[in-house]
Short mmCIF file of N, CA and C in Angstrom, two decimals:
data_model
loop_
_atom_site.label_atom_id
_atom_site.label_comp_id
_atom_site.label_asym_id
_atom_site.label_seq_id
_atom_site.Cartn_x
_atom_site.Cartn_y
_atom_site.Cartn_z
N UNK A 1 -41.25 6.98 -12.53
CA UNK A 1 -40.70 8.08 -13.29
C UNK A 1 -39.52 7.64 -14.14
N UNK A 2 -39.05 6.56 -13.99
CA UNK A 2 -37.50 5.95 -14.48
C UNK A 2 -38.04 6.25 -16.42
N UNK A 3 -39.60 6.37 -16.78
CA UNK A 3 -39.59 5.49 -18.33
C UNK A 3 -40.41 6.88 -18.59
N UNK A 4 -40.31 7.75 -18.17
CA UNK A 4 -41.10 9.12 -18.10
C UNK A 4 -40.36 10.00 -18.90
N UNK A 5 -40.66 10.61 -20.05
CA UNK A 5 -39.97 11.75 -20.82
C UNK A 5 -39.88 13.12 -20.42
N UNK A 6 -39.13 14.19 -20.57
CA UNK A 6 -39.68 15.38 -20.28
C UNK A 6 -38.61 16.07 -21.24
N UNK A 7 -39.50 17.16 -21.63
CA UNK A 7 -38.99 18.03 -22.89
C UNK A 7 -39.37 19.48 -22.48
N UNK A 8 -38.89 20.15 -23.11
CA UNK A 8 -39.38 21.54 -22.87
C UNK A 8 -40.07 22.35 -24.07
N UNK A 9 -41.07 22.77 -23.99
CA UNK A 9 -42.55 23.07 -24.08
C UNK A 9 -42.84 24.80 -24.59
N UNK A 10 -42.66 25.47 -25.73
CA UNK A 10 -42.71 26.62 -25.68
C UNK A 10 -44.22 26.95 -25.61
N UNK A 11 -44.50 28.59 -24.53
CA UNK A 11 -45.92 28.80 -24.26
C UNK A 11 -46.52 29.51 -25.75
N UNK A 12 -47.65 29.39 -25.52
CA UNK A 12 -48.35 30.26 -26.18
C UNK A 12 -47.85 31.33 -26.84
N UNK A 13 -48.03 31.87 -28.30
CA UNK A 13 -47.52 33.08 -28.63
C UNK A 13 -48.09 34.52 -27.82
N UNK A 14 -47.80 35.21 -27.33
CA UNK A 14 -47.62 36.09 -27.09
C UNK A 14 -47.01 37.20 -27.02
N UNK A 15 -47.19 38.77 -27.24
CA UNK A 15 -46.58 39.45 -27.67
C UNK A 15 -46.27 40.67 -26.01
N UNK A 16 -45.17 41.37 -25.88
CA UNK A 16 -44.60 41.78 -25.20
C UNK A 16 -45.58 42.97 -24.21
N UNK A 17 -45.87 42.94 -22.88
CA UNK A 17 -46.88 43.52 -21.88
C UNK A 17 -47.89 42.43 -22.03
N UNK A 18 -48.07 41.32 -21.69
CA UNK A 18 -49.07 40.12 -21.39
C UNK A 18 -48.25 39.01 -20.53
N UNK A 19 -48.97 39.07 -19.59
CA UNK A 19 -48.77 37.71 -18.79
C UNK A 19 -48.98 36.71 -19.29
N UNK A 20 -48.94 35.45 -18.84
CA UNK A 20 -49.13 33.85 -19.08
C UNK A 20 -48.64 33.05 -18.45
N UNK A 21 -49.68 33.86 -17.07
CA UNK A 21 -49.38 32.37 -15.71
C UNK A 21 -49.69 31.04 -16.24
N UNK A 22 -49.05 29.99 -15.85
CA UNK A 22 -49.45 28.46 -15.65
C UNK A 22 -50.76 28.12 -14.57
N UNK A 23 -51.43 27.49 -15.16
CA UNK A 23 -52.41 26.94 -13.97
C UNK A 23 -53.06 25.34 -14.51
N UNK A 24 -53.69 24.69 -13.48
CA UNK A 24 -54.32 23.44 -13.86
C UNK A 24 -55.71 23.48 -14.51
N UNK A 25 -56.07 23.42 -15.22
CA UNK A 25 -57.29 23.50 -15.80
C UNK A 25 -58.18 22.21 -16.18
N UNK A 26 -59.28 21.81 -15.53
CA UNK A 26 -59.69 20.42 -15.42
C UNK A 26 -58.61 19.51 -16.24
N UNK A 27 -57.19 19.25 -15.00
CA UNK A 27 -56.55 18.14 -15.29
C UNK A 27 -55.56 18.12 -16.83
N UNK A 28 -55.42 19.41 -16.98
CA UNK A 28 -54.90 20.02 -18.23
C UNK A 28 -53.60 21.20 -18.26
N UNK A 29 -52.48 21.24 -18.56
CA UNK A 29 -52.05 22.22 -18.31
C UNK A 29 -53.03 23.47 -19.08
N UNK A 30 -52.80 24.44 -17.99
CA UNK A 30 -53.10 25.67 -19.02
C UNK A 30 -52.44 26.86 -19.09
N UNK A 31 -52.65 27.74 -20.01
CA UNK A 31 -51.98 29.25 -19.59
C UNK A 31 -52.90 30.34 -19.84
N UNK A 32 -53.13 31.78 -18.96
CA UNK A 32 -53.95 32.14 -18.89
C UNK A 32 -52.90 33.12 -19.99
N UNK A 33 -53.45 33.97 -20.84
CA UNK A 33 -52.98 35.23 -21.62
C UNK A 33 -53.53 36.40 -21.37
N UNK A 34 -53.36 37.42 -20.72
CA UNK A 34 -53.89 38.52 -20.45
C UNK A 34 -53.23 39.66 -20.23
N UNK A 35 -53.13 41.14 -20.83
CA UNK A 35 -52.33 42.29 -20.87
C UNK A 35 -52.04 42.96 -19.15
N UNK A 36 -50.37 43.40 -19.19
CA UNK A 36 -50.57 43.77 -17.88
C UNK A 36 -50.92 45.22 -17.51
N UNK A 37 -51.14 46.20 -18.41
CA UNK A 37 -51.68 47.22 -18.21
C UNK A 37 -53.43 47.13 -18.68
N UNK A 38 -53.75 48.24 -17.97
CA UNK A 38 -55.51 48.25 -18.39
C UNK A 38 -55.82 48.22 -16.96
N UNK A 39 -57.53 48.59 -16.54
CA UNK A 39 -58.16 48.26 -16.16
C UNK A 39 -59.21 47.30 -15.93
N UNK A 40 -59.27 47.47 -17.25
CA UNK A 40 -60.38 46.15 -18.07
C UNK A 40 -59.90 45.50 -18.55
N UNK A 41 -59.75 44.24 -18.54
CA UNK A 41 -59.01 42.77 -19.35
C UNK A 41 -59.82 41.83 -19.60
N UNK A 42 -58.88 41.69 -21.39
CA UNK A 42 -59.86 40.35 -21.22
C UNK A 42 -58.80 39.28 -21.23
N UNK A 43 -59.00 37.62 -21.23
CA UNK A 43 -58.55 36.98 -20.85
C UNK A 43 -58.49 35.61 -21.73
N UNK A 44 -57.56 35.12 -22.77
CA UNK A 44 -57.36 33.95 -23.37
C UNK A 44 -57.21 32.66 -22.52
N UNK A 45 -58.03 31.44 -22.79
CA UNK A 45 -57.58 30.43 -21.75
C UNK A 45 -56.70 29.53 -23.54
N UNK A 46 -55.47 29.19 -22.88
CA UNK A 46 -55.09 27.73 -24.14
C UNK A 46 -54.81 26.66 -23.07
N UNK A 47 -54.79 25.25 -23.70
CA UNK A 47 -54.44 24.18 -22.98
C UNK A 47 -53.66 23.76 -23.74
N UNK A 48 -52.62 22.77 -22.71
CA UNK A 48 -51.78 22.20 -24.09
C UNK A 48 -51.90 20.69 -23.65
N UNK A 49 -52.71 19.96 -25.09
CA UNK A 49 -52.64 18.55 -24.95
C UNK A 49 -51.74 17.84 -26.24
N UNK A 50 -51.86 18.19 -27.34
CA UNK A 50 -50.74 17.57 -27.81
C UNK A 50 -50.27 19.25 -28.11
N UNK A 51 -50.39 19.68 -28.29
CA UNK A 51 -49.92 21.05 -28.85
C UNK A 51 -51.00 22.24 -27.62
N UNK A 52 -50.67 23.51 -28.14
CA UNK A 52 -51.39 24.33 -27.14
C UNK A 52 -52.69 25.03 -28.33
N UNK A 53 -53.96 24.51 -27.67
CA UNK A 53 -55.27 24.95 -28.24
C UNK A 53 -55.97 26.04 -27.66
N UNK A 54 -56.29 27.14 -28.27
CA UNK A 54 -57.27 28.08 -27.65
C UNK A 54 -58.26 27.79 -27.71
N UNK A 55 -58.56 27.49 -25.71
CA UNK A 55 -60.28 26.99 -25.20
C UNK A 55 -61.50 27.85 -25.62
N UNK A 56 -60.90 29.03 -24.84
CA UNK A 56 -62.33 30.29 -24.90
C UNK A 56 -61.50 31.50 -24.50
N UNK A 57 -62.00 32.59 -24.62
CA UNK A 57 -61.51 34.22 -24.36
C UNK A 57 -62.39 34.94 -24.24
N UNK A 58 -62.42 35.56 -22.61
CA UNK A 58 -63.63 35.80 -21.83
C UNK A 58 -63.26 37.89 -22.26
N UNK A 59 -64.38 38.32 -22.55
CA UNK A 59 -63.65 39.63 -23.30
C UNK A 59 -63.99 40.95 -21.64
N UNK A 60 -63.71 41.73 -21.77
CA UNK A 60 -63.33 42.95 -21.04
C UNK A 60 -64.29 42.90 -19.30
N UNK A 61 -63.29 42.46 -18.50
CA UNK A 61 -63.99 42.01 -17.09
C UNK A 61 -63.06 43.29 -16.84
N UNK A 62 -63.96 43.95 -16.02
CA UNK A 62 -63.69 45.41 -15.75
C UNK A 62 -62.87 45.38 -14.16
N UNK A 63 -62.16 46.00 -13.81
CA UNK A 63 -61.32 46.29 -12.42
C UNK A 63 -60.53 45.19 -11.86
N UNK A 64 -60.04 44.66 -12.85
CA UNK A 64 -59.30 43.37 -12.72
C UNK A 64 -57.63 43.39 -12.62
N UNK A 65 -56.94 43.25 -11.66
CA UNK A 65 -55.51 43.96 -11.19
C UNK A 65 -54.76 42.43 -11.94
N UNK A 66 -54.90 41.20 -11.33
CA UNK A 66 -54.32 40.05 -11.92
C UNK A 66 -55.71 38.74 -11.57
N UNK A 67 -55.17 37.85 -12.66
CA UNK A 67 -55.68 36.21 -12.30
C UNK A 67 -54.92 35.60 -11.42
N UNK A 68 -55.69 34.71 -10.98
CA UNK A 68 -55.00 34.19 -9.61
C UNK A 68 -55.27 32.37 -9.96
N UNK A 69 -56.28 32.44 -10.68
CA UNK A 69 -56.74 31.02 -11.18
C UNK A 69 -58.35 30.34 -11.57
N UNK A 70 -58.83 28.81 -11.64
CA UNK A 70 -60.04 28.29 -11.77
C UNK A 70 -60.44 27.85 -10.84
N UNK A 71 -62.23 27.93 -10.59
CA UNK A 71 -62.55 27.27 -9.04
C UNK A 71 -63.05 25.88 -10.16
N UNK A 72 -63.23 24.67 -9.22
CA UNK A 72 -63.67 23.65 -9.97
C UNK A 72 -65.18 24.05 -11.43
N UNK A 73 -66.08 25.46 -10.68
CA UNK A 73 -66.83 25.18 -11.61
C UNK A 73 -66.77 26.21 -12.91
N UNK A 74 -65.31 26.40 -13.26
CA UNK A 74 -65.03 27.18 -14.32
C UNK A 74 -65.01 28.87 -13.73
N UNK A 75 -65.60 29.35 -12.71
CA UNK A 75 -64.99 30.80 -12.51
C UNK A 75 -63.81 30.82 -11.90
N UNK A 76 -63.61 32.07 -12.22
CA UNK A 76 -62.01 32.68 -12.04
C UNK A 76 -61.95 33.62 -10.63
N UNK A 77 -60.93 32.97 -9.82
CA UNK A 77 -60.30 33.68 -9.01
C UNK A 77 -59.16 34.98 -9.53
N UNK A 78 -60.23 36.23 -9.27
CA UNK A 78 -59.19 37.16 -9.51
C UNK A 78 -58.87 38.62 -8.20
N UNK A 79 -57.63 38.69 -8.84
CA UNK A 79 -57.55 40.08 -7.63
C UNK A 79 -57.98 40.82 -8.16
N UNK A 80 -58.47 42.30 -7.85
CA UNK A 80 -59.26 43.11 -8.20
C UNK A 80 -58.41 44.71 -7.80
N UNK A 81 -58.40 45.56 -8.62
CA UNK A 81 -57.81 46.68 -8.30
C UNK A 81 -57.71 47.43 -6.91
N UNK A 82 -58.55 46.91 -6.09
CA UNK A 82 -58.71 47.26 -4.89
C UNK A 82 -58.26 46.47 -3.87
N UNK A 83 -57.69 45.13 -4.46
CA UNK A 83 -56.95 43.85 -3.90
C UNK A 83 -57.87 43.36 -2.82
N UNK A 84 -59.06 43.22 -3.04
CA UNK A 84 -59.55 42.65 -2.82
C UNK A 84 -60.01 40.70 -3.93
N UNK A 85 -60.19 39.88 -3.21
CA UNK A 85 -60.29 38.36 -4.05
C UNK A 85 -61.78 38.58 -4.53
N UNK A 86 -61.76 38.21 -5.62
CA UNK A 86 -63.45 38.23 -6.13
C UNK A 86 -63.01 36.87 -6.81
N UNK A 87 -64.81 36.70 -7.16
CA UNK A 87 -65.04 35.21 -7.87
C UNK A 87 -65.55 35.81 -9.10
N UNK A 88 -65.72 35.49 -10.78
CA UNK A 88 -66.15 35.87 -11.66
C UNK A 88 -66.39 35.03 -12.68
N UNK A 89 -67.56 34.95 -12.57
CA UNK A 89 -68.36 33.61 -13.50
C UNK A 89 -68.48 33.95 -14.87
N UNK A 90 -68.31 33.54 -15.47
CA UNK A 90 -67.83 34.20 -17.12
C UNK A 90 -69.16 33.94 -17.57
N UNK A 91 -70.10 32.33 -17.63
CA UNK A 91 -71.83 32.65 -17.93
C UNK A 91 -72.79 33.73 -17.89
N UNK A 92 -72.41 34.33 -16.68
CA UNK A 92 -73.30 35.37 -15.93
C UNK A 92 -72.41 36.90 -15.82
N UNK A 93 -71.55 36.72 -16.26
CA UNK A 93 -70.29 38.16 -15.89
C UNK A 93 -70.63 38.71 -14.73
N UNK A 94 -70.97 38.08 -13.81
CA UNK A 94 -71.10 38.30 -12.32
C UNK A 94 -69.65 38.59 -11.26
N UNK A 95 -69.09 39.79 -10.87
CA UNK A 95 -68.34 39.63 -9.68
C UNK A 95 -68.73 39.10 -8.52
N UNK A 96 -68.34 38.95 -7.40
CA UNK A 96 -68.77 38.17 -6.38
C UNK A 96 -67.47 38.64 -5.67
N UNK A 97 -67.49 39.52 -4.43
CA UNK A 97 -66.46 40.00 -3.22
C UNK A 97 -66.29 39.15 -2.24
N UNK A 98 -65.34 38.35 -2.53
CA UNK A 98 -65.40 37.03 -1.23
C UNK A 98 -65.22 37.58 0.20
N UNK A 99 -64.81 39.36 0.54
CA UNK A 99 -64.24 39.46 1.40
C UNK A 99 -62.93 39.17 2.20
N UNK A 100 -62.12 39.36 1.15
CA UNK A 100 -60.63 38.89 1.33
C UNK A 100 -59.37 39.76 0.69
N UNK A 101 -58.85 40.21 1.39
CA UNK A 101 -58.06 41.13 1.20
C UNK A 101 -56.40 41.18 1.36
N UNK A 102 -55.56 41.27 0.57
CA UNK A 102 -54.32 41.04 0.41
C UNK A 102 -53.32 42.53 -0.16
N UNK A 103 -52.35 42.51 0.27
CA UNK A 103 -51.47 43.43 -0.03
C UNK A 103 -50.92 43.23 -1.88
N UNK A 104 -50.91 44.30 -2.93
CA UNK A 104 -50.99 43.93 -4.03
C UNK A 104 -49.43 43.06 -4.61
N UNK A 105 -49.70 42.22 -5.31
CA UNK A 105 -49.19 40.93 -5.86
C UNK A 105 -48.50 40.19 -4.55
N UNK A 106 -49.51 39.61 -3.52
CA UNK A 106 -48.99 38.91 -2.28
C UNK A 106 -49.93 37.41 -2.49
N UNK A 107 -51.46 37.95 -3.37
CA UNK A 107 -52.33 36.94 -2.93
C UNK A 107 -52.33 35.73 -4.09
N UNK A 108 -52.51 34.65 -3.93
CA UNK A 108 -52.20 33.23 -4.70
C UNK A 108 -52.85 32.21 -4.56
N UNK A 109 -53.10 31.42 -5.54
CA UNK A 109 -54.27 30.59 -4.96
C UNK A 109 -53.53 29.05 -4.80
N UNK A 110 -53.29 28.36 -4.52
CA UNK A 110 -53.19 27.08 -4.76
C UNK A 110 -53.52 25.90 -4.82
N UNK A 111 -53.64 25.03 -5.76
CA UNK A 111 -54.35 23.70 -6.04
C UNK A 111 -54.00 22.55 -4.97
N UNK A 112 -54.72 21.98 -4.44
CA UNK A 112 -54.66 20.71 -3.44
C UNK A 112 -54.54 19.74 -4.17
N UNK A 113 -53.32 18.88 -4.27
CA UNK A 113 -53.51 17.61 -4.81
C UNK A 113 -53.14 16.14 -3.96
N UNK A 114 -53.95 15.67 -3.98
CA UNK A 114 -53.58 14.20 -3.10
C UNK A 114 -52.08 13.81 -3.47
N UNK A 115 -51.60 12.91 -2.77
CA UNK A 115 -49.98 12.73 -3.05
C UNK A 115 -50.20 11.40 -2.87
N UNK A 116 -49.42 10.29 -3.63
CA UNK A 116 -49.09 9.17 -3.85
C UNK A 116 -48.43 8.69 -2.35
N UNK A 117 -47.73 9.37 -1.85
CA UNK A 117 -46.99 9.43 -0.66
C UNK A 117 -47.85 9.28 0.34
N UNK A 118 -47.99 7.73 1.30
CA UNK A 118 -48.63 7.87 2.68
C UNK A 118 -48.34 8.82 3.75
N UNK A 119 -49.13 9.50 4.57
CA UNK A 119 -48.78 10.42 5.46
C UNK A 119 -48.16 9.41 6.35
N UNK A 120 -48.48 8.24 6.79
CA UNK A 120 -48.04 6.89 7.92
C UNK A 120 -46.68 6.34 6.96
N UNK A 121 -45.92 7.02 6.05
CA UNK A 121 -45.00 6.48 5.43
C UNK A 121 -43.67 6.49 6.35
N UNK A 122 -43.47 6.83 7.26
CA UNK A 122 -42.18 6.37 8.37
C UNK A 122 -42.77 4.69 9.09
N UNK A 123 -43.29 4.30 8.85
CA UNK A 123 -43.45 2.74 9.58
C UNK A 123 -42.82 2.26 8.55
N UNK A 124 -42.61 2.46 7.36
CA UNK A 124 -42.12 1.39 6.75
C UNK A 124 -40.64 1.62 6.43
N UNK A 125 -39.78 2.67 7.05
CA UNK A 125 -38.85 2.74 6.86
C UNK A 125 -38.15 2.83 8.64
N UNK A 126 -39.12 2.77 10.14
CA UNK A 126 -38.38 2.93 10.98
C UNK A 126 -37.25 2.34 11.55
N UNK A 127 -37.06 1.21 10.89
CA UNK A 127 -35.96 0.37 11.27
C UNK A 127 -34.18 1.10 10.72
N UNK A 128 -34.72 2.13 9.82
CA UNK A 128 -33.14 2.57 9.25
C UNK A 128 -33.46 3.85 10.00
N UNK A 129 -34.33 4.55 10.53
CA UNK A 129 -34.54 5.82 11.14
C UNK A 129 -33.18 5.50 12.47
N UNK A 130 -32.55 6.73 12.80
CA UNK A 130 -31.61 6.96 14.04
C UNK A 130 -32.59 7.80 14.77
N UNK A 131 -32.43 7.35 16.18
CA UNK A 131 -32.79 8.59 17.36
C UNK A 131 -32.29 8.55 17.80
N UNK A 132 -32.39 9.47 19.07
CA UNK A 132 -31.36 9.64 20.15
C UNK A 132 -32.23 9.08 21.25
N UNK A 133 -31.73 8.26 22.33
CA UNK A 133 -32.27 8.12 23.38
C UNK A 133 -33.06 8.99 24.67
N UNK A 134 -33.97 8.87 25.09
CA UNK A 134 -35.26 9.98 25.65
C UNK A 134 -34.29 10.27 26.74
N UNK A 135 -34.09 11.64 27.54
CA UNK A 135 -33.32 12.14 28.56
C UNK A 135 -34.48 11.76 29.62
N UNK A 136 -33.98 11.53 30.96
CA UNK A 136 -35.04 11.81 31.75
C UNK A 136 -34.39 12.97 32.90
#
């Protein structure tokens, strides 16, 4: 990280009552754009690789409370007015009720990412580790 830049990044234009969570999008930042009133929403995806590009904009998915995020094969994890988790395949405009249920704006999805960091990473530092001696 010593030769690593970091700057700060303005999102997407957007105009005032629209969200624009952050999420990972195959290995991409992205931001989702979507109004916070309605029932029916539709939903802008942009990525930003040198600049921020609009991918696709999936139009009026009906009973949709918030986005929550992408499953690897492009549908969207969303909460649903009834807070219940659905899956929603934008090919097929298919809902799908995973059976999962959360108190409203509690539920979140989060991305797993491997870490550079060994889990066995204390062997190589136990010699500076302090303990205390075992009581018997």
């Amino acid at each position: 990280m010593v030769n690593e830049k970091f700057s700060t990044l303005p999102l997407p234009q957007t105009s005032e009552g629209f969200y624009s969570p952050l999420l990972d999008f195959n290995g991409l930042l992205g931001a989702i754009i979507y109004p916070v009133e309605g029932t029916e929403k539709s939903f802008d995806l942009w990525v930003m690789n040198e600049s921020w590009t609009k991918q696709f904009s999936i139009e009026s998915v009906p009973g949709v409370e918030m986005l929550l995020g992408f499953w690897k094969t492009g549908e969207l994890f969303i909460q649903s007015l009834d807070h219940q988790l659905v899956l929603f395949d934008p090919s097929t405009r298919e809902l799908k009720n995973l059976g999962i249920y959360a108190p409203k704006w509690s539920m979140q999805i989060t991305a797993y990412v491997e870490s550079l960091v060994p889990i066995n990473a204390r062997s190589e530092h136990e010699g500076r580790i302090i303990s205390r001696p075992a009581r018997n």
